[in-house]
N, CA and C of each residue as an Amber inpcrd file, in Angstrom:
protein
   339
   7.4690000 -18.9840000  -4.3030000   6.7060000 -19.1000000  -3.0790000
   7.4550000 -18.4690000  -1.8990000   8.7610000 -18.6570000  -1.8470000
   9.5260000 -18.1080000  -0.7340000   9.5220000 -16.5880000  -0.7150000
   9.2510000 -15.9600000  -1.8460000   9.1860000 -14.5000000  -1.8890000
   8.1190000 -13.9560000  -0.9520000   7.0730000 -14.7360000  -0.7210000
   5.9800000 -14.2830000   0.1230000   6.3570000 -14.2590000   1.6040000
   7.4170000 -14.9520000   1.9920000   7.7470000 -15.0670000   3.4000000
   8.7550000 -14.0430000   3.8890000   9.2240000 -13.1750000   3.0330000
  10.0660000 -12.0500000   3.4200000  11.2190000 -12.4870000   4.3210000
  11.9760000 -13.4530000   3.8580000  13.0390000 -14.0440000   4.6550000
  14.0800000 -13.0180000   5.0960000  14.4280000 -12.0870000   4.2410000
  15.5060000 -11.1500000   4.5810000  15.0070000  -9.8310000   5.1680000
  13.7860000  -9.8150000   5.6360000  13.2280000  -8.6320000   6.2930000
  13.1150000  -7.4370000   5.3490000  12.9470000  -7.7190000   4.0850000
  12.8450000  -6.6570000   3.0790000  11.6580000  -5.7320000   3.3430000
  10.5290000  -6.3040000   3.7690000   9.3560000  -5.4700000   4.0250000
   9.5960000  -4.4950000   5.1720000  10.3170000  -4.9230000   6.1780000
  10.6150000  -4.0330000   7.3030000  11.5130000  -2.8820000   6.8510000
  12.4920000  -3.1790000   6.0310000  13.3750000  -2.1360000   5.4990000
  12.6000000  -1.1770000   4.6010000  11.6970000  -1.7360000   3.8020000
  10.8680000  -0.9060000   2.9270000  10.0000000   0.0240000   3.7600000
   9.4000000  -0.5150000   4.8390000   8.5750000   0.3310000   5.7090000
   9.4040000   1.4740000   6.3020000  10.6220000   1.1960000   6.7130000
  11.4670000   2.2400000   7.2920000  11.6880000   3.3750000   6.2960000
  11.9150000   3.0350000   5.0390000  12.0970000   4.0610000   4.0010000
  10.8050000   4.8450000   3.7780000   9.6950000   4.1400000   3.7230000
   8.3970000   4.8000000   3.5370000   8.1090000   5.7190000   4.7170000
   8.3550000   5.2330000   5.9060000   8.1080000   6.0060000   7.1230000
   8.9060000   7.3100000   7.1160000  10.1510000   7.2380000   6.7040000
  10.9810000   8.4470000   6.6130000  10.3750000   9.4470000   5.6350000
   9.9190000   8.9290000   4.5060000   9.3370000   9.8140000   3.4880000
   8.0270000  10.4330000   3.9770000   7.2000000   9.6280000   4.6610000
   5.9400000  10.1500000   5.1950000   6.2020000  11.2320000   6.2440000
   7.1940000  11.0050000   7.0860000   7.5550000  12.0150000   8.0910000
   8.0740000  13.2800000   7.4250000   8.8750000  13.1260000   6.3880000
   9.3980000  14.2860000   5.6590000   8.2700000  15.0760000   4.9990000
   7.2250000  14.3520000   4.5730000   6.0580000  14.9960000   3.9590000
   5.0920000  15.5570000   5.0020000   5.4610000  15.4040000   6.2860000
   4.6620000  15.9100000   7.4070000   3.2690000  15.2830000   7.4730000
   3.2010000  13.9780000   7.2110000   1.9440000  13.2420000   7.3460000
   1.6440000  13.1060000   8.8330000   0.3830000  13.2490000   9.1900000
  -0.0710000  13.1590000  10.5710000   0.3990000  11.8520000  11.2250000
   0.8800000  11.9430000  12.4580000   1.4150000  10.7890000  13.1900000
   0.3900000   9.6570000  13.2930000  -0.8820000   9.9930000  13.5430000
  -1.9250000   8.9620000  13.6550000  -2.0700000   8.1900000  12.3460000
  -1.9950000   8.8900000  11.2380000  -2.0910000   8.2240000   9.9370000
  -0.9050000   7.2890000   9.7270000   0.2740000   7.7400000  10.1100000
   1.4620000   6.8900000   9.9590000   1.3210000   5.6370000  10.8160000
   0.8070000   5.7800000  12.0280000   0.6330000   4.6160000  12.9030000
  -0.4140000   3.6480000  12.3390000  -1.4820000   4.1850000  11.7560000
  -2.4940000   3.3280000  11.1260000  -1.9050000   2.6140000   9.9160000
  -1.0900000   3.3210000   9.1570000  -0.4200000   2.7000000   8.0100000
   0.5510000   1.6120000   8.4600000   1.2550000   1.8590000   9.5480000
   2.2010000   0.8620000  10.0530000   1.4630000  -0.3990000  10.5000000
   0.3320000  -0.2340000  11.1870000  -0.4660000  -1.3910000  11.6100000
  -0.9790000  -2.1530000  10.3890000  -1.4350000  -1.4140000   9.3870000
  -1.9150000  -2.0520000   8.1550000  -0.7720000  -2.7450000   7.4240000
   0.4140000  -2.1640000   7.4760000   1.5970000  -2.7590000   6.8400000
   1.9040000  -4.1100000   7.4780000   1.8110000  -4.1650000   8.8170000
   2.0480000  -5.4260000   9.5390000   1.0020000  -6.4640000   9.1360000
  -0.2550000  -6.0200000   9.0180000  -1.3240000  -6.9210000   8.5720000
  -1.0450000  -7.4050000   7.1540000  -0.5850000  -6.5160000   6.3150000
  -0.2680000  -6.8440000   4.9270000   0.8120000  -7.9110000   4.8480000
   1.8040000  -7.8210000   5.7170000   2.8670000  -8.8250000   5.7430000
   2.2830000 -10.2230000   5.9270000   1.2510000 -10.3260000   6.7490000
   0.6200000 -11.6220000   7.0320000  -0.3310000 -12.0230000   5.9130000
  -1.2010000 -11.1040000   5.5100000  -2.2280000 -11.4030000   4.5060000
  -1.6160000 -11.8470000   3.1850000  -0.5430000 -11.2150000   2.7690000
   0.0280000 -11.5510000   1.4610000   0.6890000 -12.9230000   1.4440000
   0.9220000 -13.5140000   2.6160000   1.4950000 -14.8610000   2.6620000
   0.4880000 -15.9250000   2.2360000  -0.8040000 -15.6030000   2.3430000
  -1.8450000 -16.5640000   1.9840000  -2.1120000 -16.4790000   0.4830000
  -1.4070000 -17.2920000  -0.2740000  -1.5450000 -17.2580000  -1.7340000
  -2.8760000 -17.8350000  -2.1980000  -3.6530000 -18.4120000  -1.2860000
  -4.9680000 -18.9490000  -1.6510000  -6.0700000 -17.9030000  -1.5030000
  -5.7480000 -16.7330000  -0.9800000  -6.7370000 -15.6810000  -0.7760000
  -6.9690000 -14.9530000  -2.1000000  -7.8810000 -15.4850000  -2.8870000
  -8.1340000 -14.9450000  -4.2280000  -8.7100000 -13.5360000  -4.1880000
  -9.5430000 -13.2470000  -3.1880000 -10.1160000 -11.9070000  -3.0970000
  -9.0060000 -10.8730000  -2.8950000  -8.1220000 -11.1390000  -1.9590000
  -7.0120000 -10.2190000  -1.7080000  -6.1630000 -10.0510000  -2.9600000
  -5.8480000 -11.1530000  -3.6210000  -5.0220000 -11.0970000  -4.8350000
  -5.6950000 -10.2450000  -5.9120000  -7.0120000 -10.4100000  -6.0660000
  -7.7270000  -9.6370000  -7.0940000  -7.7480000  -8.1470000  -6.7600000
  -7.9080000  -7.8220000  -5.4760000  -7.9240000  -6.4160000  -5.0750000
  -6.5380000  -5.7900000  -5.1940000  -5.5290000  -6.5750000  -4.9200000
  -4.1540000  -6.0960000  -5.0840000  -3.8890000  -5.7770000  -6.5590000
  -4.4380000  -6.5790000  -7.4430000  -4.2950000  -6.3420000  -8.8770000
  -4.9880000  -5.0390000  -9.2900000  -6.1800000  -4.7860000  -8.7530000
  -6.8960000  -3.5400000  -9.0550000  -6.0610000  -2.3430000  -8.5980000
  -5.5150000  -2.4320000  -7.3980000  -4.6850000  -1.3410000  -6.8750000
  -3.4660000  -1.1360000  -7.7660000  -2.8720000  -2.2200000  -8.2000000
  -1.7010000  -2.1460000  -9.0910000  -2.0700000  -1.4310000 -10.3940000
  -3.2490000  -1.7330000 -10.9460000  -3.7030000  -1.0970000 -12.1890000
  -3.9240000   0.4010000 -11.9940000  -4.5640000   0.7710000 -10.8870000
  -4.7960000   2.1900000 -10.5980000  -3.4600000   2.9010000 -10.4130000
  -2.5540000   2.2590000  -9.7290000  -1.2410000   2.8450000  -9.4550000
  -0.4620000   3.1170000 -10.7360000  -0.5760000   2.2390000 -11.7240000
   0.1300000   2.4420000 -12.9950000  -0.2510000   3.7730000 -13.6230000
  -1.5280000   4.1010000 -13.5680000  -2.0090000   5.3570000 -14.1450000
  -1.5200000   6.5400000 -13.3160000  -1.6220000   6.4240000 -12.0090000
  -1.2640000   7.5320000 -11.1200000   0.2380000   7.7920000 -11.0830000
   1.0500000   6.7750000 -11.2930000   2.5050000   6.9490000 -11.2520000
   3.0090000   7.8820000 -12.3430000   2.2370000   8.0100000 -13.4020000
   2.6460000   8.8740000 -14.5060000   2.4450000  10.3500000 -14.1790000
   1.6560000  10.6350000 -13.1440000   1.4090000  12.0110000 -12.7330000
   2.5200000  12.4700000 -11.7930000   2.7770000  13.7710000 -11.7330000
   3.8310000  14.2440000 -10.8240000   3.4670000  13.9830000  -9.3590000
   4.4230000  13.4680000  -8.6100000   4.2110000  13.1760000  -7.1920000
   5.1360000  14.0580000  -6.3720000   4.5320000  14.9760000  -5.6480000
   5.3080000  15.8540000  -4.7900000   5.3340000  15.2770000  -3.3760000
   4.1630000  14.8880000  -2.8960000   4.0620000  14.2760000  -1.5770000
   3.5140000  12.8660000  -1.7410000   4.2410000  11.9070000  -1.2250000
   3.8870000  10.5020000  -1.3890000   2.4760000  10.2060000  -0.9060000
   2.1350000  10.6600000   0.2920000   0.8270000  10.3190000   0.8540000
  -0.3000000  11.0620000   0.1530000  -0.2060000  12.3690000   0.1090000
  -1.3000000  13.1650000  -0.4370000  -1.4580000  12.9830000  -1.9460000
  -0.3820000  13.0600000  -2.6790000  -0.4650000  13.0210000  -4.1370000
  -0.6510000  11.6170000  -4.6990000  -0.1120000  10.6230000  -4.0470000
  -0.1810000   9.2700000  -4.5920000  -1.1540000   8.3840000  -3.8220000
  -0.9180000   8.1990000  -2.5400000  -1.7130000   7.2480000  -1.7600000
  -3.1810000   7.6530000  -1.7140000  -3.4590000   8.8960000  -1.3690000
  -4.8560000   9.3530000  -1.3010000  -5.5160000   9.3040000  -2.6760000
  -4.7710000   9.6450000  -3.6940000  -5.2910000   9.6360000  -5.0580000
  -5.6370000   8.2150000  -5.5170000  -4.7400000   7.2740000  -5.2550000
  -4.9920000   5.8770000  -5.6190000  -6.1710000   5.3380000  -4.8210000
  -6.2340000   5.6790000  -3.5400000  -7.3400000   5.2080000  -2.6980000
  -8.6840000   5.7030000  -3.2390000  -8.7670000   6.9680000  -3.5970000
 -10.0140000   7.5350000  -4.1240000 -10.4290000   6.8320000  -5.4170000
  -9.4790000   6.6190000  -6.3060000  -9.7700000   5.9330000  -7.5720000
 -10.1810000   4.4810000  -7.3270000  -9.4890000   3.8140000  -6.4210000
  -9.8080000   2.4230000  -6.0850000 -11.2410000   2.3230000  -5.5560000
 -11.6300000   3.2340000  -4.6600000 -12.9830000   3.1970000  -4.0840000
 -14.0470000   3.4520000  -5.1470000 -13.7130000   4.2160000  -6.1730000
 -14.6610000   4.4070000  -7.2710000 -14.8310000   3.1150000  -8.0580000
 -13.7350000   2.4100000  -8.2790000 -13.7900000   1.1530000  -9.0300000
 -14.3700000   0.0130000  -8.2080000 -14.0850000   0.0110000  -6.9220000
 -14.4780000  -1.0840000  -6.0260000 -15.2350000  -0.5330000  -4.8130000
 -16.4450000   0.0220000  -5.0260000 -17.1570000   0.6540000  -3.9060000
 -17.5570000  -0.3230000  -2.7930000 -17.6470000  -1.6000000  -3.1070000
 -18.0520000  -2.5890000  -2.1010000 -16.8680000  -3.3910000  -1.5650000
 -15.6900000  -2.8650000  -1.7210000 -14.4870000  -3.5500000  -1.2590000
 -14.5680000  -3.8440000   0.2370000 -14.1050000  -5.0180000   0.6060000
 -14.0940000  -5.4160000   2.0140000 -12.7620000  -5.0870000   2.6850000
 -11.8360000  -4.5330000   1.9450000 -10.5370000  -4.2000000   2.5210000
 -10.6180000  -2.8890000   3.3000000  -9.9170000  -2.8420000   4.4150000
  -9.8310000  -1.6580000   5.2550000  -9.1160000  -0.5270000   4.5060000
  -9.5080000   0.7010000   4.7840000  -8.9040000   1.8660000   4.1250000
  -7.3810000   1.8600000   4.2220000  -6.8650000   1.6220000   5.4070000
  -5.4140000   1.6930000   5.5750000  -4.6950000   0.4720000   5.0180000
  -5.3890000  -0.6550000   4.9050000  -4.7890000  -1.8050000   4.2290000
  -4.6400000  -1.4960000   2.7400000  -5.6500000  -0.8610000   2.1650000
  -5.5810000  -0.4460000   0.7600000  -4.4080000   0.5150000   0.5610000
  -4.2550000   1.4410000   1.4770000  -3.1710000   2.4160000   1.3800000
  -1.8080000   1.7530000   1.5670000  -1.7340000   0.7690000   2.4590000
  -0.4730000   0.0360000   2.6550000  -0.1170000  -0.7580000   1.4010000
  -1.1120000  -1.3810000   0.7830000  -0.8760000  -2.1130000  -0.4700000
  -0.3670000  -1.1470000  -1.5330000  -0.9640000   0.0310000  -1.5900000
  -0.5350000   1.0500000  -2.5500000   0.9350000   1.3950000  -2.3490000
   1.3290000   1.6070000  -1.1130000   2.7300000   1.9340000  -0.8190000
   3.6590000   0.7900000  -1.1940000   3.2480000  -0.4310000  -0.8770000
   4.0740000  -1.5920000  -1.2120000   4.2350000  -1.7260000  -2.7210000
   3.1400000  -1.6190000  -3.4490000   3.1950000  -1.7430000  -4.9080000
   4.0030000  -0.5980000  -5.5240000   3.8950000   0.5810000  -4.9440000
   4.6880000   1.7190000  -5.4190000   6.1830000   1.4250000  -5.2650000
   6.5540000   0.8570000  -4.1430000   7.9680000   0.5350000  -3.8990000
   8.4530000  -0.6030000  -4.7910000   7.5650000  -1.4910000  -5.1540000
   7.9360000  -2.6220000  -6.0100000   8.0650000  -2.2200000  -7.4700000
   7.4310000  -1.1170000  -7.8520000   7.4450000  -0.7360000  -9.2770000
   8.6800000   0.0460000  -9.6480000
């Protein structure tokens, strides 16, 4: 349970690494800012272990990511995040999650794998 509360600021450190990689890949500044806002939202949302909808959608993203991770990734955002997002939307066309929250979850799960 304590893993959800990010006691040692691990999520912030992870975001810093992701941010560096996104900047190196020349991702648009507006997209990075939207991802950062979604990342902050993700920090809060994932603490609610009773949110079954979020948990189920996170699982779908994790499943899509497993397949995509086997493909060559040159640019983190374009090759992985956008690809996972497109596949996720095909599987879950009525998803209530925001586009950038889905992308933030993808980045988090990528870093955890």
